[in-house]
Coordinates of C-alpha atoms and ligand atoms in Angstrom, one line a residue:
M1 CA 12.4 -0.6 12.4
E2 CA 9.9 -3.2 13.4
L3 CA 6.6 -2.6 11.8
R4 CA 3.3 -3.6 13.5
F5 CA 0.1 -3.8 11.5
Y6 CA -3.5 -4.9 12.1
N7 CA -4.0 -8.1 10.2
S8 CA -7.6 -8.5 9.3
M9 CA -7.0 -12.5 9.3
T10 CA -5.9 -12.7 13.0
R11 CA -7.8 -9.5 14.1
R12 CA -4.8 -8.3 16.0
V13 CA -1.9 -5.8 15.6
E14 CA 1.0 -7.9 15.0
A15 CA 4.7 -7.8 13.9
F16 CA 4.9 -7.6 10.1
E17 CA 6.8 -10.6 8.7
T18 CA 7.8 -11.4 5.2
L19 CA 8.5 -14.7 3.3
A20 CA 11.9 -13.4 2.1
P21 CA 13.8 -11.1 4.3
G22 CA 13.6 -7.4 3.3
K23 CA 11.2 -8.0 0.3
V24 CA 7.4 -7.6 0.2
G25 CA 5.1 -8.9 -2.4
M26 CA 1.8 -6.8 -2.3
Y27 CA -1.4 -7.1 -4.1
T28 CA -3.9 -4.4 -4.3
C29 CA -7.4 -4.8 -5.6
G30 CA -7.7 -2.2 -8.2
P31 CA -10.5 -0.2 -10.0
T32 CA -13.4 -1.4 -12.2
V33 CA -12.8 0.8 -15.2
Y34 CA -16.3 1.6 -16.3
N35 CA -16.2 5.2 -15.0
F36 CA -13.9 7.7 -13.3
A37 CA -12.8 6.6 -9.8
H38 CA -14.2 8.7 -7.0
I39 CA -12.3 10.0 -4.0
G40 CA -13.7 7.2 -1.9
N41 CA -11.9 4.8 -4.1
F42 CA -8.8 7.1 -3.8
R43 CA -8.9 6.8 -0.1
A44 CA -8.2 3.1 -0.5
Y45 CA -5.4 3.7 -3.1
L46 CA -3.8 6.3 -0.9
F47 CA -3.8 4.2 2.1
E48 CA -2.2 1.5 0.0
D49 CA 0.3 4.1 -1.3
F50 CA 1.1 5.2 2.3
L51 CA 1.5 1.6 3.4
R52 CA 3.9 0.9 0.5
R53 CA 5.8 4.1 1.0
T54 CA 6.1 3.2 4.8
L55 CA 7.5 -0.2 3.9
E56 CA 10.1 1.6 1.7
F57 CA 10.8 4.0 4.3
A58 CA 11.6 1.0 6.6
G59 CA 13.9 -0.3 4.0
Y60 CA 11.9 -3.0 2.3
E61 CA 12.0 -3.5 -1.4
V62 CA 8.3 -3.7 -2.5
R63 CA 6.7 -5.4 -5.5
Q64 CA 3.2 -4.1 -5.8
V65 CA 0.7 -5.4 -8.3
M66 CA -2.7 -3.8 -8.9
N67 CA -5.4 -5.3 -11.1
L68 CA -7.7 -3.5 -13.5
T69 CA -11.1 -5.1 -13.6
D70 CA -12.0 -4.5 -17.3
V71 CA -14.7 -7.1 -17.7
D72 CA -17.9 -7.4 -15.5
D73 CA -21.5 -6.5 -15.7
K74 CA -20.8 -2.7 -15.4
T75 CA -18.2 -2.6 -18.1
I76 CA -20.2 -4.8 -20.4
R77 CA -23.4 -2.7 -19.9
G78 CA -21.3 0.5 -20.4
S79 CA -19.7 -0.6 -23.6
Q80 CA -23.1 -1.6 -25.0
Q81 CA -24.8 1.7 -24.1
A82 CA -21.8 3.6 -25.7
G83 CA -21.9 1.2 -28.7
K84 CA -18.1 0.4 -28.4
A85 CA -16.1 -2.6 -28.1
L86 CA -15.3 -3.5 -24.5
K87 CA -11.5 -2.5 -24.8
D88 CA -12.4 0.7 -26.7
Y89 CA -14.8 1.5 -23.8
T90 CA -12.5 0.8 -20.9
A91 CA -9.2 2.3 -22.4
P92 CA -10.1 6.0 -21.6
Y93 CA -11.0 5.2 -18.1
I94 CA -7.7 3.3 -17.6
A95 CA -5.9 6.2 -18.9
A96 CA -7.8 8.7 -16.6
F97 CA -7.0 6.3 -13.6
F98 CA -3.4 6.6 -14.2
E99 CA -3.6 10.4 -14.7
D100 CA -5.4 10.7 -11.3
L101 CA -2.8 8.6 -9.6
K102 CA -0.1 10.8 -10.8
A103 CA -2.1 13.9 -9.7
L104 CA -2.2 12.4 -6.3
N105 CA 1.4 11.5 -6.3
V106 CA 0.7 7.7 -5.9
E107 CA 3.8 5.6 -6.6
P108 CA 3.1 3.4 -9.6
A109 CA 2.8 -0.4 -9.1
A110 CA 5.2 -2.8 -10.8
V111 CA 2.3 -4.3 -12.8
Y112 CA -1.2 -3.3 -13.6
P113 CA -2.7 -6.7 -15.0
A114 CA -6.0 -6.4 -16.8
A115 CA -8.5 -9.2 -16.4
T116 CA -9.1 -9.6 -20.2
D117 CA -5.4 -10.2 -20.7
H118 CA -5.4 -13.2 -18.2
I119 CA -8.3 -15.4 -19.3
P120 CA -6.0 -18.4 -19.8
E121 CA -4.6 -18.2 -16.3
M122 CA -8.2 -18.0 -14.9
K123 CA -9.3 -21.0 -17.0
A124 CA -6.3 -23.0 -15.8
L125 CA -7.4 -22.2 -12.2
I126 CA -11.0 -23.3 -12.8
Q127 CA -9.7 -26.5 -14.4
A128 CA -7.7 -27.2 -11.4
L129 CA -10.7 -26.6 -9.2
F130 CA -12.7 -29.1 -11.4
D131 CA -9.9 -31.6 -11.1
K132 CA -10.1 -31.3 -7.3
G133 CA -13.9 -31.8 -7.4
I134 CA -14.5 -28.4 -6.0
A135 CA -15.8 -26.6 -9.1
Y136 CA -19.2 -27.7 -10.6
K137 CA -21.2 -26.6 -13.5
S138 CA -24.9 -25.4 -13.1
E139 CA -27.7 -25.7 -15.5
D140 CA -27.3 -22.2 -16.9
G141 CA -23.7 -22.9 -17.9
S142 CA -22.0 -21.0 -15.0
V143 CA -19.3 -22.8 -12.9
Y144 CA -19.4 -22.3 -9.1
F145 CA -17.0 -23.0 -6.2
S146 CA -18.5 -25.4 -3.7
V147 CA -17.8 -23.8 -0.3
D148 CA -18.7 -27.1 1.5
K149 CA -15.7 -28.7 -0.1
F150 CA -13.3 -26.1 1.4
P151 CA -13.3 -26.5 5.1
D152 CA -11.3 -23.2 5.6
Y153 CA -13.9 -21.0 4.0
G154 CA -14.8 -18.1 6.2
K155 CA -11.5 -17.8 8.0
L156 CA -10.8 -14.2 6.9
A157 CA -14.4 -12.9 7.6
H158 CA -14.6 -15.1 10.7
L159 CA -17.8 -16.6 9.5
D160 CA -20.1 -19.0 11.3
R161 CA -20.0 -21.7 8.5
S162 CA -23.5 -22.9 9.7
A163 CA -25.0 -19.6 8.5
L164 CA -23.9 -20.5 5.1
R165 CA -26.0 -23.6 5.0
S166 CA -29.0 -21.9 6.6
G167 CA -30.0 -19.6 3.8
V168 CA -27.8 -16.6 3.8
R169 CA -27.6 -15.7 0.1
I170 CA -24.4 -14.0 -0.7
D171 CA -24.8 -12.9 -4.5
A172 CA -28.4 -12.4 -5.0
D173 CA -28.1 -12.7 -8.7
E174 CA -26.8 -16.2 -8.8
Y175 CA -29.2 -19.1 -9.2
D176 CA -28.7 -22.9 -9.8
K177 CA -26.2 -23.1 -7.0
E178 CA -25.9 -26.2 -4.9
G179 CA -25.0 -24.3 -1.7
V180 CA -26.2 -20.8 -0.8
G181 CA -22.6 -19.6 -0.1
D182 CA -21.2 -20.9 -3.4
F183 CA -19.9 -18.3 -5.6
A184 CA -19.5 -18.1 -9.4
L185 CA -16.0 -18.9 -11.0
W186 CA -17.4 -18.5 -14.5
K187 CA -20.6 -17.0 -15.8
G188 CA -22.2 -18.9 -18.6
W189 CA -22.9 -16.8 -21.8
D190 CA -25.9 -14.9 -21.7
E191 CA -27.6 -12.8 -24.5
K192 CA -27.0 -9.7 -22.5
D193 CA -23.2 -10.2 -22.7
G194 CA -23.3 -9.8 -26.4
D195 CA -19.9 -10.7 -27.9
V196 CA -18.0 -10.5 -24.6
A197 CA -17.3 -14.1 -24.1
W198 CA -14.5 -16.7 -24.3
D199 CA -14.6 -20.4 -25.1
A200 CA -13.8 -23.0 -22.5
P201 CA -13.9 -26.8 -22.1
W202 CA -17.0 -26.4 -19.8
G203 CA -18.7 -23.8 -22.1
R204 CA -18.7 -20.3 -23.4
G205 CA -18.9 -17.4 -20.8
R206 CA -16.7 -15.1 -18.8
P207 CA -14.8 -15.2 -15.6
G208 CA -16.3 -14.1 -12.2
W209 CA -14.7 -11.1 -10.6
H210 CA -13.2 -13.0 -7.6
L211 CA -11.2 -15.4 -9.8
E212 CA -9.3 -12.7 -11.6
C213 CA -7.5 -11.6 -8.4
S214 CA -6.4 -15.0 -7.3
A215 CA -5.1 -15.8 -10.8
M216 CA -3.3 -12.6 -11.4
S217 CA -1.9 -12.3 -7.9
M218 CA -0.4 -15.8 -8.0
K219 CA 0.9 -15.2 -11.4
Y220 CA 2.8 -12.0 -10.5
L221 CA 3.6 -12.7 -6.9
G222 CA 3.7 -16.5 -6.5
E223 CA 1.3 -18.9 -4.7
S224 CA 2.1 -17.4 -1.4
F225 CA 2.9 -13.8 -0.9
D226 CA 3.1 -11.3 2.0
L227 CA 0.5 -8.6 1.9
H228 CA -3.0 -8.1 0.4
T229 CA -5.0 -4.9 0.7
G230 CA -8.2 -3.3 -0.1
G231 CA -11.1 -1.4 1.3
V232 CA -13.2 -3.2 4.0
D233 CA -16.0 -3.9 1.5
N234 CA -13.6 -6.1 -0.3
L235 CA -13.0 -8.3 2.8
F236 CA -16.2 -10.4 2.3
P237 CA -17.0 -12.1 0.1
H238 CA -14.2 -10.8 -2.4
H239 CA -11.1 -11.6 -0.3
E240 CA -12.6 -14.7 1.3
N241 CA -13.3 -16.0 -2.3
E242 CA -9.8 -15.3 -3.4
I243 CA -8.3 -17.2 -0.5
A244 CA -10.7 -20.2 -1.2
Q245 CA -9.8 -20.3 -5.0
A246 CA -6.1 -20.1 -4.4
E247 CA -5.7 -22.3 -1.3
A248 CA -8.0 -25.0 -2.6
V249 CA -5.7 -25.4 -5.6
T250 CA -2.3 -24.8 -4.1
G251 CA -2.8 -26.3 -0.6
K252 CA -0.5 -23.5 0.5
P253 CA -1.2 -20.4 2.6
F254 CA -2.1 -17.7 0.1
V255 CA -1.4 -14.5 2.0
R256 CA 0.2 -13.7 5.4
T257 CA -1.1 -10.2 6.1
W258 CA -4.5 -8.8 5.1
M259 CA -5.1 -5.0 5.5
H260 CA -8.3 -3.1 4.9
C261 CA -9.0 0.6 5.1
A262 CA -12.2 2.0 6.4
H263 CA -14.5 3.9 4.1
L264 CA -14.6 7.6 3.1
R265 CA -18.1 8.9 4.1
V266 CA -20.2 11.9 3.3
N267 CA -22.7 12.9 6.0
G268 CA -22.2 9.5 7.7
Q269 CA -22.8 7.3 4.6
K270 CA -20.1 5.5 2.4
M271 CA -19.2 7.6 -0.5
S272 CA -20.3 5.3 -3.5
K273 CA -21.4 5.5 -7.0
S274 CA -24.7 3.8 -6.2
L275 CA -25.7 6.4 -3.5
G276 CA -24.7 9.2 -5.9
N277 CA -22.9 11.1 -3.0
F278 CA -19.6 11.1 -4.7
F279 CA -16.9 13.5 -6.0
T280 CA -14.4 12.4 -8.5
L281 CA -10.9 13.8 -8.3
R282 CA -11.7 15.7 -11.6
D283 CA -14.8 17.3 -9.8
L284 CA -12.5 18.7 -7.1
Q285 CA -9.8 19.7 -9.5
A286 CA -12.3 21.7 -11.5
Q287 CA -13.2 23.6 -8.3
G288 CA -9.5 24.6 -7.9
W289 CA -8.3 21.9 -5.4
A290 CA -5.0 20.4 -6.1
G291 CA -4.1 16.7 -6.0
R292 CA -1.6 17.5 -3.3
E293 CA -4.3 19.0 -1.1
I294 CA -6.7 16.0 -1.7
R295 CA -3.9 13.7 -0.9
Y296 CA -3.3 15.4 2.4
V297 CA -7.0 15.3 3.4
L298 CA -7.3 11.5 2.5
L299 CA -4.2 10.4 4.5
N300 CA -4.9 12.7 7.6
A301 CA -6.8 10.1 9.5
H302 CA -6.0 6.6 10.8
Y303 CA -6.8 4.1 7.9
R304 CA -9.0 2.1 10.1
Q305 CA -11.1 4.9 11.1
P306 CA -14.0 6.1 8.9
L307 CA -13.3 9.6 7.4
N308 CA -15.8 12.2 6.8
F309 CA -15.2 14.2 3.6
T310 CA -15.6 17.9 4.0
F311 CA -14.6 21.0 2.2
E312 CA -13.5 22.5 5.5
A313 CA -10.9 19.7 5.6
L314 CA -9.7 20.8 2.2
S315 CA -9.3 24.4 3.3
A316 CA -7.4 23.2 6.4
A317 CA -5.1 21.2 4.3
R318 CA -4.5 24.1 2.1
A319 CA -3.6 26.3 5.1
A320 CA -1.4 23.5 6.6
L321 CA 0.5 23.0 3.4
A322 CA 1.1 26.7 3.1
R323 CA 2.9 26.6 6.6
V324 CA 5.0 23.7 5.3
D325 CA 5.9 25.5 2.1
E326 CA 6.9 28.7 3.9
C327 CA 9.1 26.7 6.2
V328 CA 10.6 24.7 3.3
D329 CA 11.3 28.0 1.4
A330 CA 12.9 29.7 4.3
L331 CA 15.1 26.7 5.0
A332 CA 16.1 26.6 1.3
A333 CA 17.0 30.3 1.4
R334 CA 18.9 29.9 4.6
A335 CA 20.8 26.8 3.2
E336 CA 22.1 28.9 0.2
Q337 CA 23.5 31.7 2.5
A338 CA 27.2 31.8 3.2
A339 CA 27.6 31.9 6.9
A340 CA 29.7 30.0 9.4
D341 CA 28.4 26.8 11.0
T342 CA 27.5 27.5 14.6
G343 CA 26.7 23.9 15.1
A344 CA 23.0 24.7 15.8
R345 CA 20.4 22.0 14.4
V346 CA 16.7 21.7 14.6
A347 CA 15.8 18.9 17.0
S348 CA 14.9 15.8 15.1
Q349 CA 11.4 14.3 15.0
L350 CA 12.4 11.4 12.9
D351 CA 12.2 8.8 15.7
A352 CA 8.7 10.0 16.7
F353 CA 7.7 9.9 13.0
A354 CA 9.1 6.5 12.4
A355 CA 7.6 5.2 15.6
A356 CA 4.1 6.5 14.4
L357 CA 4.4 4.8 11.1
A358 CA 5.6 1.5 12.7
D359 CA 2.5 1.7 15.0
D360 CA -0.1 0.3 12.5
L361 CA 0.5 3.4 10.2
N362 CA -0.6 6.0 12.7
A363 CA -1.0 8.9 10.2
P364 CA -2.2 11.5 12.6
E365 CA 0.8 10.9 14.9
A366 CA 3.1 11.1 11.9
F367 CA 1.5 14.3 10.8
A368 CA 1.9 15.6 14.3
A369 CA 5.6 14.8 14.1
L370 CA 6.0 16.7 10.8
F371 CA 4.4 19.8 12.2
A372 CA 6.4 19.6 15.5
F373 CA 9.4 19.7 13.2
V374 CA 8.1 22.6 11.2
R375 CA 7.5 24.6 14.3
A376 CA 11.0 23.7 15.7
A377 CA 12.5 24.7 12.4
N378 CA 10.7 28.0 12.3
A379 CA 11.9 28.8 15.8
A380 CA 15.5 27.8 15.0
L381 CA 15.3 30.0 11.8
N382 CA 14.4 32.9 13.9
A383 CA 17.2 32.2 16.3
G384 CA 19.9 32.2 13.4
L385 CA 20.0 28.6 12.2
P386 CA 23.3 28.2 10.1
P387 CA 23.0 27.1 6.4
A388 CA 24.3 23.6 7.5
G389 CA 21.6 23.3 10.0
A390 CA 19.0 24.4 7.4
A391 CA 20.3 21.8 4.8
A392 CA 20.1 19.0 7.6
A393 CA 16.5 20.1 8.4
L394 CA 15.6 19.9 4.7
D395 CA 17.1 16.4 4.5
E396 CA 14.9 15.4 7.5
L397 CA 11.9 16.7 5.7
R398 CA 12.9 14.7 2.6
R399 CA 13.2 11.6 4.6
M400 CA 9.6 12.1 6.1
D401 CA 8.4 12.9 2.6
R402 CA 9.5 9.4 1.5
A403 CA 6.3 8.1 3.4
L404 CA 4.1 11.3 3.2
G405 CA 4.5 12.2 -0.5
F406 CA 3.1 15.8 -0.2
V407 CA 5.9 17.9 1.4
F408 CA 7.8 18.4 -1.8
F409 CA 5.2 17.3 -4.3
G410 CA 3.2 19.9 -6.3
R411 CA 4.4 22.9 -4.3
A412 CA 2.5 26.1 -5.0
A413 CA 5.6 27.9 -6.3
Q414 CA 5.9 25.4 -9.1
E415 CA 2.2 25.3 -10.0
A416 CA 1.3 28.9 -9.8
V417 CA 3.1 30.0 -13.0
P418 CA 1.1 32.9 -14.5
A419 CA -0.1 32.2 -18.0
E420 CA 1.9 35.3 -19.4
I421 CA 5.1 33.9 -17.9
Q422 CA 4.4 30.4 -19.1
A423 CA 3.9 31.7 -22.7
L424 CA 7.2 33.5 -22.6
A425 CA 8.9 30.4 -21.4
D426 CA 7.3 28.4 -24.2
A427 CA 8.5 30.9 -26.7
R428 CA 11.9 30.5 -25.3
A429 CA 11.8 26.7 -25.5
R430 CA 10.8 27.1 -29.1
A431 CA 13.6 29.5 -29.8
R432 CA 16.2 27.1 -28.3
A433 CA 14.8 24.2 -30.4
Q434 CA 15.4 26.4 -33.5
K435 CA 18.8 27.4 -32.1
A436 CA 17.7 31.0 -32.0
W437 CA 20.1 31.9 -29.2
A438 CA 19.8 35.5 -29.4
E439 CA 16.0 35.4 -29.1
S440 CA 16.3 32.7 -26.3
D441 CA 18.6 35.0 -24.3
R442 CA 16.1 38.0 -24.8
L443 CA 13.3 35.9 -23.4
R444 CA 15.4 34.9 -20.5
D445 CA 16.0 38.6 -19.7
E446 CA 12.4 39.5 -20.1
L447 CA 11.5 36.7 -17.8
A448 CA 13.9 37.9 -15.3
A449 CA 12.6 41.4 -15.5
K450 CA 9.2 40.0 -14.7
G451 CA 10.6 38.2 -11.6
W452 CA 11.1 34.6 -13.0
Q453 CA 14.2 32.6 -13.3
V454 CA 14.4 30.0 -16.0
R455 CA 16.8 27.1 -15.7
D456 CA 17.7 24.5 -18.4
G457 CA 17.8 20.9 -17.2
K458 CA 17.8 17.6 -18.9
D459 CA 13.9 17.4 -18.6
G460 CA 13.6 20.9 -20.3
Q461 CA 13.3 24.2 -18.5
T462 CA 12.0 24.9 -15.1
L463 CA 10.6 28.2 -13.8
K464 CA 11.3 29.6 -10.4
P465 CA 10.3 32.9 -9.0
L466 CA 13.4 35.1 -8.2
A467 CA 13.8 35.9 -4.5
K468 CA 12.5 39.5 -3.8
Ligands
AMP501 P1 -14.5 -0.7 -6.8 O1 -14.1 0.0 -8.0 O2 -15.9 -0.4 -6.3 O3 -14.1 -2.2 -6.8 O4 -13.6 -0.1 -5.6 C1 -12.3 0.1 -5.7 C2 -11.5 0.2 -4.4 O5 -12.1 1.3 -3.7 C3 -11.9 -1.0 -3.4 O6 -10.7 -1.3 -2.7 C4 -13.0 -0.6 -2.5 O7 -12.8 -1.2 -1.3 C5 -12.6 0.9 -2.4 N1 -13.7 1.9 -2.0 C6 -14.9 2.0 -2.6 N2 -15.6 2.9 -2.0 C7 -14.9 3.4 -0.9 C8 -15.0 4.4 0.1 N3 -16.1 5.2 0.2 N4 -14.1 4.6 1.0 C9 -12.9 3.8 0.9 N5 -12.6 3.0 -0.1 C10 -13.5 2.6 -1.0
ZN502 ZN1 -9.4 -8.3 -5.7

């Protein structure tokens, strides 16, 4: 399966190639943990999850690294307002972020390095830039990267370098720079930062945001790696600066393929904290929407196309997933029947599905292949599909779900356990823990009388509605 992706560096859809055959090193810019992430952020994380699952579907072994930005202006300001130490302030947001990823069925990265745990690596990178004559210190104690000294600057954003000299200020809050395009590697200590500061040979302060990603990506993936992703707003200046910091030091190409997703919008505007037009995942869950439904909506568009968030789309996702669930339930019921194999099978859509993924992650086409398969399966079931054919169809859905992650995840039948049933099951679990077997059996019968089957597995008990 040859994958073709749009590479922001070359601005072309090209064959995806890796440094080592069959392996992908992938870096993903992660959240700034000063608040709950909003679903615009999750559009980016879900695009990255879909990309990673597609690579795995295609047989690659992926090592993904996602950073946690736990020191910057926003986290410092937030911790001061809350009267907490920086780490105490960010810890609950980090925990919430992981919960949200789980609710959306995002596969965990191999490492989630936090910026504050990697200050020595960042200082080493700054020292190397000083040694090369590329870093310089300004009057206010900050350290800047001199863009003039790195001739490749601007290659990702396809910048006209002369514009950098003629007064385009990139970070408006940075002064004392020699060049207008220069960016901070280190921010000299300022009263506003309180006790959030580290000592360094060039003076007390804290690292710049761009620096953490160069330092941590190279630490966990090597000086050159395969794939780097983010939302389009990360492309410039953040990713441009990451390249400059890394390549100026190593002299090696930093990353081969750069991929960026378009924004999630609300009424035509980017969903963002500063515009106040955002929903967190928790806001939507509180309104009764499931992570699975939100995952479906955020994936159901090409990643390079802006996506407008609407509640109609969530309702449509609910209806579409109900159709998938019905088909899966019917296939599962048929697969358990004892009947002769007539040899009939559901016509496969796997080739079309794989071709859609390989074509720059064409999610709408991949979804179309899934629904074509569901329709064909329903027709085949009506025409007497034998149990072996139903089992084969379930296998195909499982294979598609390797990339999609919503077909078997969080199915309604598993989620919608009524409170009364759950209470009986919990009582049974307690009875078993106390080896009260008679009580446990009585509760099992009571659950069965109410239409629920309880099964004991290694992860505890699971509940399933009994077939009517
Ligand atoms: P931040 O916490 O602002 O650094 O953003 C974290 C990630 O979310 C980055 O990859 C951003 O590019 C991405 N992002 C922020 N807003 C949106 C949006 N409205 N749509 C898609 N991605 C976004
Ligand atoms: Zn980054």
